[in-house]
mmCIF file of C-alpha atoms in Angstrom:
data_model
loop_
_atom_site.group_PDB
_atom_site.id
_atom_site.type_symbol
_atom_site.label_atom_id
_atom_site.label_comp_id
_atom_site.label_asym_id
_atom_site.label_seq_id
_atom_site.Cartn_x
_atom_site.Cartn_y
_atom_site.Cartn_z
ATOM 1 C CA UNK X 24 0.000 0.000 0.000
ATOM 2 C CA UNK X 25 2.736 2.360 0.579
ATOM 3 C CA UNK X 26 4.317 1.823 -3.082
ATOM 4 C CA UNK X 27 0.778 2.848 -3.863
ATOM 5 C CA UNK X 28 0.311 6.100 -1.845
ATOM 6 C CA UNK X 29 3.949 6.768 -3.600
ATOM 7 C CA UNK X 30 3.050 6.300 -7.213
ATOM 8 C CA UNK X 31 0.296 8.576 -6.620
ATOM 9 C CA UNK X 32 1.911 11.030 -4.822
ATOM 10 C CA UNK X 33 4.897 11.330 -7.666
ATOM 11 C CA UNK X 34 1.796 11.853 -9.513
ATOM 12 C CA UNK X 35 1.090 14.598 -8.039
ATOM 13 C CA UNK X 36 4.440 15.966 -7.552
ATOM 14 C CA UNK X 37 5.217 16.119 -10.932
ATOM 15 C CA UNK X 38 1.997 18.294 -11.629
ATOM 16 C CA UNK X 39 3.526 20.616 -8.794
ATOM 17 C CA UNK X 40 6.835 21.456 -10.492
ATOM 18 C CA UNK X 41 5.663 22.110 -13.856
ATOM 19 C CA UNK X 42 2.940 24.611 -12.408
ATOM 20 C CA UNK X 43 6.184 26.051 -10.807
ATOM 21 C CA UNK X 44 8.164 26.048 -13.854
ATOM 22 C CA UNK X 45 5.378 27.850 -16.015
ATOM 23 C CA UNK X 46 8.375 27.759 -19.521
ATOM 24 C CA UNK X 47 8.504 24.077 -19.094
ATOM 25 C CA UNK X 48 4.668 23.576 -18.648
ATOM 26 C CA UNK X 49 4.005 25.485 -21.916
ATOM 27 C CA UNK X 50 6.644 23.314 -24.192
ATOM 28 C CA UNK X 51 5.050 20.261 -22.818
ATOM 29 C CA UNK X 52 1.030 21.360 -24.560
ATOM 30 C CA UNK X 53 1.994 21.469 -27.937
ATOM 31 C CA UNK X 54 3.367 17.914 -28.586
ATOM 32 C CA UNK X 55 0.452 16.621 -25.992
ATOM 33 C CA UNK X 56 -2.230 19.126 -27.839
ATOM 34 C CA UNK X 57 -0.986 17.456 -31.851
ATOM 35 C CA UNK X 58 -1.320 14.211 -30.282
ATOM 36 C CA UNK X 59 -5.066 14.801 -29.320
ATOM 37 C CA UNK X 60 -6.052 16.126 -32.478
ATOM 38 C CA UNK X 61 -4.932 12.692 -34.298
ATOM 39 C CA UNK X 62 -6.124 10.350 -32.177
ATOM 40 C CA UNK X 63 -9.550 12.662 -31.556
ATOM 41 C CA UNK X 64 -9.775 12.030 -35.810
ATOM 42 C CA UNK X 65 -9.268 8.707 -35.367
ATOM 43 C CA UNK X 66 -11.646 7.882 -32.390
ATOM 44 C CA UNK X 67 -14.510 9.782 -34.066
ATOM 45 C CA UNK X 68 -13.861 8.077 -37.641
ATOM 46 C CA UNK X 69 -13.740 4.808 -35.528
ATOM 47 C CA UNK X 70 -17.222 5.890 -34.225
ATOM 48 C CA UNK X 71 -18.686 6.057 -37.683
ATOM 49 C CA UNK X 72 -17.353 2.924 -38.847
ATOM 50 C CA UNK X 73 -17.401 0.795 -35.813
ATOM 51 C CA UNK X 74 -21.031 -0.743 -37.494
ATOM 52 C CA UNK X 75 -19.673 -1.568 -40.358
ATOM 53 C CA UNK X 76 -16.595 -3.087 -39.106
ATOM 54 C CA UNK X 77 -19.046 -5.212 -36.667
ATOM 55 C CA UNK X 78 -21.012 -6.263 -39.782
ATOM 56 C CA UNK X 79 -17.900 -7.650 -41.443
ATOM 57 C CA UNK X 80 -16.424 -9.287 -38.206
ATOM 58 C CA UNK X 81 -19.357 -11.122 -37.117
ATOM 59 C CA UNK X 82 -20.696 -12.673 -40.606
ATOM 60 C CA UNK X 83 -22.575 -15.974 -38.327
ATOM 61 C CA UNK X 84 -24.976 -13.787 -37.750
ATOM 62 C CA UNK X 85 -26.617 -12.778 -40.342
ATOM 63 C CA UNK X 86 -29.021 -15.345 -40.463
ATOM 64 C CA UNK X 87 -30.022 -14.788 -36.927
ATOM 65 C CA UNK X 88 -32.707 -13.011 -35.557
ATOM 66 C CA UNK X 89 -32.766 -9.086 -36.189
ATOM 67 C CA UNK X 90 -32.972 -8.727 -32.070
ATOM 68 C CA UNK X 91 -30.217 -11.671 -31.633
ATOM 69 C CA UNK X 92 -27.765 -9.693 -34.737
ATOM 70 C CA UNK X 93 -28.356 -6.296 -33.570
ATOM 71 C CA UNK X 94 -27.596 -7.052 -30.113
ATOM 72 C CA UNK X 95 -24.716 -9.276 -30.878
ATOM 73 C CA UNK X 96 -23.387 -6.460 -33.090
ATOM 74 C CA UNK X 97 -23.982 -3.793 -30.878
ATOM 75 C CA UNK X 98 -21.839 -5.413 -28.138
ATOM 76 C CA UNK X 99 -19.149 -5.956 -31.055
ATOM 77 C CA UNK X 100 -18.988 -2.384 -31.845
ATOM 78 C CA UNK X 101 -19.494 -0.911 -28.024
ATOM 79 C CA UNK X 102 -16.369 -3.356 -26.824
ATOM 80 C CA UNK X 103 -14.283 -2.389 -30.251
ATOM 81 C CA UNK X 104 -14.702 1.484 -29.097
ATOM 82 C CA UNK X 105 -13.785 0.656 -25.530
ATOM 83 C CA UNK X 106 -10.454 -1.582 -26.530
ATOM 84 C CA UNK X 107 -9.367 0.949 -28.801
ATOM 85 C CA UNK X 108 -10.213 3.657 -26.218
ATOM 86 C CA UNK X 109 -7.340 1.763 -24.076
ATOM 87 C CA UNK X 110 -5.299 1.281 -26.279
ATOM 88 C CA UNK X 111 -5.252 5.122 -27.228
ATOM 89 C CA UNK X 112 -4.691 5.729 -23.426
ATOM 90 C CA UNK X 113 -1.264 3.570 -23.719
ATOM 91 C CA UNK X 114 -0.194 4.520 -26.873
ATOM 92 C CA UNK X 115 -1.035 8.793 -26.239
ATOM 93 C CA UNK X 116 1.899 8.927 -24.161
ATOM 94 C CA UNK X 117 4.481 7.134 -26.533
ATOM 95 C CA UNK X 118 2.924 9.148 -29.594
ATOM 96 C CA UNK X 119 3.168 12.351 -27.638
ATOM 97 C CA UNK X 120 6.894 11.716 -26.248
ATOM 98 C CA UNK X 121 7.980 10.791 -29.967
ATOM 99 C CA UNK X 122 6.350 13.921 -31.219
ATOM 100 C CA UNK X 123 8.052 16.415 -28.249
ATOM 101 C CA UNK X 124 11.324 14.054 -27.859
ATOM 102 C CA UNK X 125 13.398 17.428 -27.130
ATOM 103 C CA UNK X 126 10.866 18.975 -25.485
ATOM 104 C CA UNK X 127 10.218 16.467 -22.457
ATOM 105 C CA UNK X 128 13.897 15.150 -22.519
ATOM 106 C CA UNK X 129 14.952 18.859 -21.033
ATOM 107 C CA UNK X 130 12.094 18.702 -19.321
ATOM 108 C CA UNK X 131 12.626 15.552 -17.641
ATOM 109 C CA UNK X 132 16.846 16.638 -17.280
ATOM 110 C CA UNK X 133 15.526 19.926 -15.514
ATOM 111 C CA UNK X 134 13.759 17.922 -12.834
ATOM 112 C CA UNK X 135 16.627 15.462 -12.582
ATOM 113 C CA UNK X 136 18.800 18.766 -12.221
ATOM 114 C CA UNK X 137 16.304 20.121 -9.320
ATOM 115 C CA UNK X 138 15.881 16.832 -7.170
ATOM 116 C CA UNK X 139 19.806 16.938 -7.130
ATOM 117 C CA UNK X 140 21.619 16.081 -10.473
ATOM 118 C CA UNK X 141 21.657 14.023 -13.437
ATOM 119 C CA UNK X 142 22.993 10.585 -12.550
ATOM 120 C CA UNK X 143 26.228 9.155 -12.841
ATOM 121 C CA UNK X 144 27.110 7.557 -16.771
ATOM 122 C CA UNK X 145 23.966 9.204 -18.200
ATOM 123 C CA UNK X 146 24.012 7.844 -21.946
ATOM 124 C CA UNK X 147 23.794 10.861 -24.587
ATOM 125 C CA UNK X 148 22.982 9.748 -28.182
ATOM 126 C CA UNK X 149 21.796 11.932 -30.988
ATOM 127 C CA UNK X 150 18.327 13.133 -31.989
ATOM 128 C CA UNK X 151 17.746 10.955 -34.574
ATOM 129 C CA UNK X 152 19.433 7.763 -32.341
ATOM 130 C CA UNK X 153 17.030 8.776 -29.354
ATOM 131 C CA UNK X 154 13.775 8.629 -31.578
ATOM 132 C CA UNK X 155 14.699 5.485 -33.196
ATOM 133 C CA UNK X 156 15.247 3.725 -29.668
ATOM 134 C CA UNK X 157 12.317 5.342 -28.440
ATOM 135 C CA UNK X 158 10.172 4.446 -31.513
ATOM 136 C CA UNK X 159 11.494 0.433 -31.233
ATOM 137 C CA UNK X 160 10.804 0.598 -27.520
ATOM 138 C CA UNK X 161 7.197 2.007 -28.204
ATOM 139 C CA UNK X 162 6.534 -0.897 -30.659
ATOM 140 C CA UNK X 163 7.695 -3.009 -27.994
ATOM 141 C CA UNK X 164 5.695 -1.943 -25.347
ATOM 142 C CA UNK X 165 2.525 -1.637 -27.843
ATOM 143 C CA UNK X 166 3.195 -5.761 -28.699
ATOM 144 C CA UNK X 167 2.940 -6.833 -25.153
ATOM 145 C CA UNK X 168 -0.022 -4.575 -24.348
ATOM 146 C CA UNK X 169 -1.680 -5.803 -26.802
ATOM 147 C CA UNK X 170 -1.130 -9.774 -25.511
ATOM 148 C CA UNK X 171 -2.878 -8.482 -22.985
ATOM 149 C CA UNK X 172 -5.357 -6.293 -24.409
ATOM 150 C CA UNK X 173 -6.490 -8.589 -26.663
ATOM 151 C CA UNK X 174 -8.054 -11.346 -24.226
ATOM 152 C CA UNK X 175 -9.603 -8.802 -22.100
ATOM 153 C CA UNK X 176 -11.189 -7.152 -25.253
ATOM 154 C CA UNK X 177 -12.924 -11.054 -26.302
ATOM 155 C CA UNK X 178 -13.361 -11.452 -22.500
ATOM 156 C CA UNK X 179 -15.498 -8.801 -22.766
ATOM 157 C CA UNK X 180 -18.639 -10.452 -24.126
ATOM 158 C CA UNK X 181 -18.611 -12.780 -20.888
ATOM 159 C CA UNK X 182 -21.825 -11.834 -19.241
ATOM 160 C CA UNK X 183 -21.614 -10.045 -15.996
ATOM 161 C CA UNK X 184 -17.513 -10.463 -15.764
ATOM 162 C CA UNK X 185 -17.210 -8.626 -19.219
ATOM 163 C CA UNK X 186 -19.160 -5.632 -17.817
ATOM 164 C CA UNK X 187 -17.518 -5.461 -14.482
ATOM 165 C CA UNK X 188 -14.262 -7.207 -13.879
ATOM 166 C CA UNK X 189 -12.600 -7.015 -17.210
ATOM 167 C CA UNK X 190 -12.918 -2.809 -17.430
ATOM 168 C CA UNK X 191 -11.213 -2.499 -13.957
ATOM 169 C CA UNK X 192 -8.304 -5.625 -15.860
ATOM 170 C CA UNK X 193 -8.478 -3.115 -18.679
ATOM 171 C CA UNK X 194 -7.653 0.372 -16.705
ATOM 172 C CA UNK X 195 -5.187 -1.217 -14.335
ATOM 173 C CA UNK X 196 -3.490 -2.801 -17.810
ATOM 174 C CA UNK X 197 -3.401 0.149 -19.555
ATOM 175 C CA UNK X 198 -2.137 2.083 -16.292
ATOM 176 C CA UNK X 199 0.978 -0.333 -15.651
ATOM 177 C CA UNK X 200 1.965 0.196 -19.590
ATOM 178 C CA UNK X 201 1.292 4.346 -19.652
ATOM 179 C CA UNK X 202 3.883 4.280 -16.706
ATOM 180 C CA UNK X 203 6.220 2.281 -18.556
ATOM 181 C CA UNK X 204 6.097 4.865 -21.585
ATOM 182 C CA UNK X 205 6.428 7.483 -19.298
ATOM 183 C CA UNK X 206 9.238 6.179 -17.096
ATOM 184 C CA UNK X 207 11.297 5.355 -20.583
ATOM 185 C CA UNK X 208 12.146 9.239 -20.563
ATOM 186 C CA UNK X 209 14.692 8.554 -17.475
ATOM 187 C CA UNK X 210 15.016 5.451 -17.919
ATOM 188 C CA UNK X 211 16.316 5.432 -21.347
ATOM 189 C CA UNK X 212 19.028 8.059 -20.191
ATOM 190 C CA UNK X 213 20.727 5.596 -17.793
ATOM 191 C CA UNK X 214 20.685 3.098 -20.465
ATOM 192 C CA UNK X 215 17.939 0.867 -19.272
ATOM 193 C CA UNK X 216 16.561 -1.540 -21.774
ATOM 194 C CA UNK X 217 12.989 -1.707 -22.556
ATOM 195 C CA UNK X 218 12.597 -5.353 -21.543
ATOM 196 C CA UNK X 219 14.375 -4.321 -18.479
ATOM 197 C CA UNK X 220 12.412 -1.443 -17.851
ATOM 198 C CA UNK X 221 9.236 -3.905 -17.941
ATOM 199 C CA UNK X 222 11.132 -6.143 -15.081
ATOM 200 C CA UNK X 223 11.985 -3.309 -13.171
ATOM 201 C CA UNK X 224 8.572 -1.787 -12.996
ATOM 202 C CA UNK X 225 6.803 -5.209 -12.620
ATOM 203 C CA UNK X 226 8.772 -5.805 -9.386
ATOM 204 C CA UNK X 227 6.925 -2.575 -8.439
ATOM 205 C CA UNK X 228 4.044 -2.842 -10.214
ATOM 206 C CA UNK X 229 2.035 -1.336 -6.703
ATOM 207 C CA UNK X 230 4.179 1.938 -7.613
ATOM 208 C CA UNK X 231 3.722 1.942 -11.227
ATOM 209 C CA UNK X 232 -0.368 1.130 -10.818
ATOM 210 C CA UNK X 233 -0.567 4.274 -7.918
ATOM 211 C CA UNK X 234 0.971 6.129 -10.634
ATOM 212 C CA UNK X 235 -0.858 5.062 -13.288
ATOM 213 C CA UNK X 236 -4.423 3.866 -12.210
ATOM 214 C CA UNK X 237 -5.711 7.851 -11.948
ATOM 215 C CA UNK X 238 -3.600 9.027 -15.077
ATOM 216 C CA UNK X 239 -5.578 6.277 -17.077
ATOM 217 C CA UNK X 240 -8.312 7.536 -15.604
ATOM 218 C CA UNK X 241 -7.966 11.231 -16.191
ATOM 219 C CA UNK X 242 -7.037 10.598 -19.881
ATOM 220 C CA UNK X 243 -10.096 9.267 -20.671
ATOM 221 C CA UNK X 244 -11.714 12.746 -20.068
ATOM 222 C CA UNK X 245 -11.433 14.464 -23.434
ATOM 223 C CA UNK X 246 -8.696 17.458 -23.299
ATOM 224 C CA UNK X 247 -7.425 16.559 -19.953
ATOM 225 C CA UNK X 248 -4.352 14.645 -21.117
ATOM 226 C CA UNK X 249 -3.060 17.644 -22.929
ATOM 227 C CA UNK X 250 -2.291 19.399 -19.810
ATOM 228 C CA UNK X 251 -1.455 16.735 -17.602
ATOM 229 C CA UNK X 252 1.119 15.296 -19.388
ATOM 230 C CA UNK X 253 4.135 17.751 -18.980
ATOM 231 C CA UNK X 254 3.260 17.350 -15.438
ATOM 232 C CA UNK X 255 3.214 13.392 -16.198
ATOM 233 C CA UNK X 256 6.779 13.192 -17.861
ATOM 234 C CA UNK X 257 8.047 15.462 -14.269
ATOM 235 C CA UNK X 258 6.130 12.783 -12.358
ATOM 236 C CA UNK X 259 7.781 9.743 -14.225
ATOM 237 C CA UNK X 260 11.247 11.206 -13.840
ATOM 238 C CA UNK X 261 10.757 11.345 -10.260
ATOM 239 C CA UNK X 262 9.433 7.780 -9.965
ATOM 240 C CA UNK X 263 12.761 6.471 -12.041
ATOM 241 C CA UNK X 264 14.733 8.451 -9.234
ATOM 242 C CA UNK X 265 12.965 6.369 -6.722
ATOM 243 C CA UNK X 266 13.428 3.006 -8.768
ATOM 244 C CA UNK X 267 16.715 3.387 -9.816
ATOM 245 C CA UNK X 268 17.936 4.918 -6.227
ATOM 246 C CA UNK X 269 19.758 7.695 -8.164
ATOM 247 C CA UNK X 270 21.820 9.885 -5.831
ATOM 248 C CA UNK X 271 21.758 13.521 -6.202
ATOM 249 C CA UNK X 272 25.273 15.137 -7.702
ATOM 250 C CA UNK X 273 27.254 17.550 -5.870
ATOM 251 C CA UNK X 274 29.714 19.961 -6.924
ATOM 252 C CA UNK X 275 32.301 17.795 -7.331
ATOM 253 C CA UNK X 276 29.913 14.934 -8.770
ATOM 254 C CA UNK X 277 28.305 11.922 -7.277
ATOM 255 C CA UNK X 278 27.474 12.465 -3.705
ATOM 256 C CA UNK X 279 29.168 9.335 -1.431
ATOM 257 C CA UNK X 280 27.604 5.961 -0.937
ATOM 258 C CA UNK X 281 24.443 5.961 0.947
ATOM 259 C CA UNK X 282 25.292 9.538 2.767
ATOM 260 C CA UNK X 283 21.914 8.757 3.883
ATOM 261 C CA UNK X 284 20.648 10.737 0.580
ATOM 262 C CA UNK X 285 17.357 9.759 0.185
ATOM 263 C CA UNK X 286 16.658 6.992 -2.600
ATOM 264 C CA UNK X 287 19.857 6.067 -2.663
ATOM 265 C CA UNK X 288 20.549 2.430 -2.764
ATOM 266 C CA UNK X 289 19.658 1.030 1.212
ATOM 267 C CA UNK X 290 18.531 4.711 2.164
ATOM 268 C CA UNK X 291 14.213 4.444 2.200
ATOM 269 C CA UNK X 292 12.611 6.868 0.066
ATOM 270 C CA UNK X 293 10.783 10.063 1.642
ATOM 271 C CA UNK X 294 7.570 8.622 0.213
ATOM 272 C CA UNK X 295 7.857 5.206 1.891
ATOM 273 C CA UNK X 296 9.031 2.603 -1.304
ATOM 274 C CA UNK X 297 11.357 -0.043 -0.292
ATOM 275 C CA UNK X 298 15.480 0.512 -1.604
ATOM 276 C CA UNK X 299 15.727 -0.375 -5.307
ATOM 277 C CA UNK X 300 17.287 -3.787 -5.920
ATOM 278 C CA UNK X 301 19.020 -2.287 -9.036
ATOM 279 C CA UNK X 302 21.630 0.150 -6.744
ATOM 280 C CA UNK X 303 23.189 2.870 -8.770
ATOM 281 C CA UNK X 304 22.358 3.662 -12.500
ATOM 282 C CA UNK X 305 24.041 1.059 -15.181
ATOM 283 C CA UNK X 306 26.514 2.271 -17.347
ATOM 284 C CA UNK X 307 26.479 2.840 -20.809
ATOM 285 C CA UNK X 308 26.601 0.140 -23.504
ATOM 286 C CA UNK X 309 30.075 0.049 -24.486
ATOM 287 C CA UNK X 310 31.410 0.526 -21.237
ATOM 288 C CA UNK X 311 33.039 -1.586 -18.630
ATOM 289 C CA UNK X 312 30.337 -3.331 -16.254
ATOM 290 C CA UNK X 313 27.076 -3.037 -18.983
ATOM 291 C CA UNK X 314 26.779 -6.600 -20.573
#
């Protein structure tokens, strides 16, 4: 319960500093505000469609009854909506972040830079190397949400479990995988892979749900997740901080072994979450001590 209460209050946190730091808050809408116009289009041209599409998928019953086929494709098209509807949710963030790369990379350094410093062997690629890892891990990410998605969407026409159990499976699915795309921002500076990223936040997966649960939530509320997500990229950084137990920097660089900084490896966090089991940042690929 405590990793909860944490995810939720990095949450809020992260909403916090970008109020604070009004510049940052404003570079963080426009890539957020593109996103929402293309998948608003696509939504709304799913809407008009989402008949015909059940028509085509469901060709058994055409020789039913006209109560049995319009119910039958009416539950089609409602739970077609709904599955893309959380599958938007994921993917909004990883769109958004591939749209304002520079943008919530300094955004997400800044924070970095006022919860203490940027940590130790922080890997610096080019533009164009940074949105091709980003865009592979997003296709990634998208692959295994979607072994999940998938069941949940066909358990769907279950009666009674498809209405009740299987949209709270959906939100808390869709939450665990918008805090993975969200958490790639810092974690893809220290050189984390994407498959370990997935470990990392499954292992904390009460953190990355108290995180994630009411940002799910709040982004299915039409032109809230414009401007909650520069506050959502500030909020992620400060969750990798926690789950990578980066130490703040001094002047003279990394601040000593557990100088009882908080988050640093066998140090608790201020918000409660247990040491990370990963100890300081990896290094670089390339570099002595990274596999």
């Amino acid at each position: 319960m405590r990793d909860l209460g944490a995810g939720l209050r990095y949450l809020g946190r992260g909403q916090q500093w970008v109020l604070a730091h009004g510049r940052w808050f404003g570079f963080g809408l426009l890539p957020a505000l593109i996103t929402l116009v293309l998948y608003a289009a696509a939504l709304t041209a799913l809407g008009f469609y989402a008949d015909d599409i059940a028509t085509w998928a469901t060709p058994f019953a055409d020789d039913w009854g006209s109560t049995g086929r319009a119910l039958t494709r009416g539950v089609f098209a409602v739970m077609l909506w709904v599955g893309v509807l959380m599958l938007a949710v994921v993917t909004f963030a990883a769109v958004a972040l591939l749209i304002g790369e520079p943008f919530y990379e300094k955004l997400s350094e800044k924070v970095e830079e006022s919860e203490g410093g940027l940590p130790a062997g922080t890997v610096d690629h080019p533009l164009w190397r940074e949105l091709w890892i980003a865009l592979c891990d997003s296709v990634y990410v998208l692959f295994r949400t979607l072994l999940f998605t998938i069941p949940l969407f066909l358990l769907g026409f279950v009666p009674f479990i498809g209405q009740t159990v299987i949209p709270v499976l959906g939100i808390c699915v869709s939450a665990f995988f918008l805090t993975v795309e969200l958490a790639s921002v810092g974690l893809q500076r220290r050189g984390v892979p994407v498959k370990e990223r997935l470990v990392m936040l499954r292992q904390r997966k009460a953190l990355a749900l108290g995180f994630g649960v009411p940002l799910a939530l709040a982004f299915l509320v039409p032109l809230l997740a414009v401007p909650l997500m520069p506050g959502a990229v500030a909020g992620a950084t400060l969750l990798v901080r926690d789950l990578t137990g980066t130490r703040p920097t001094g002047a003279s660089g990394v601040g000593g072994p557990g100088q009882g900084v908080p988050g640093a490896p066998g140090v608790p966090s201020p918000y409660g979450a247990p040491p990370s089991p990963y100890g300081a940042p990896p290094p670089p690929y390339g570099q002595p001590g990274r596999p």
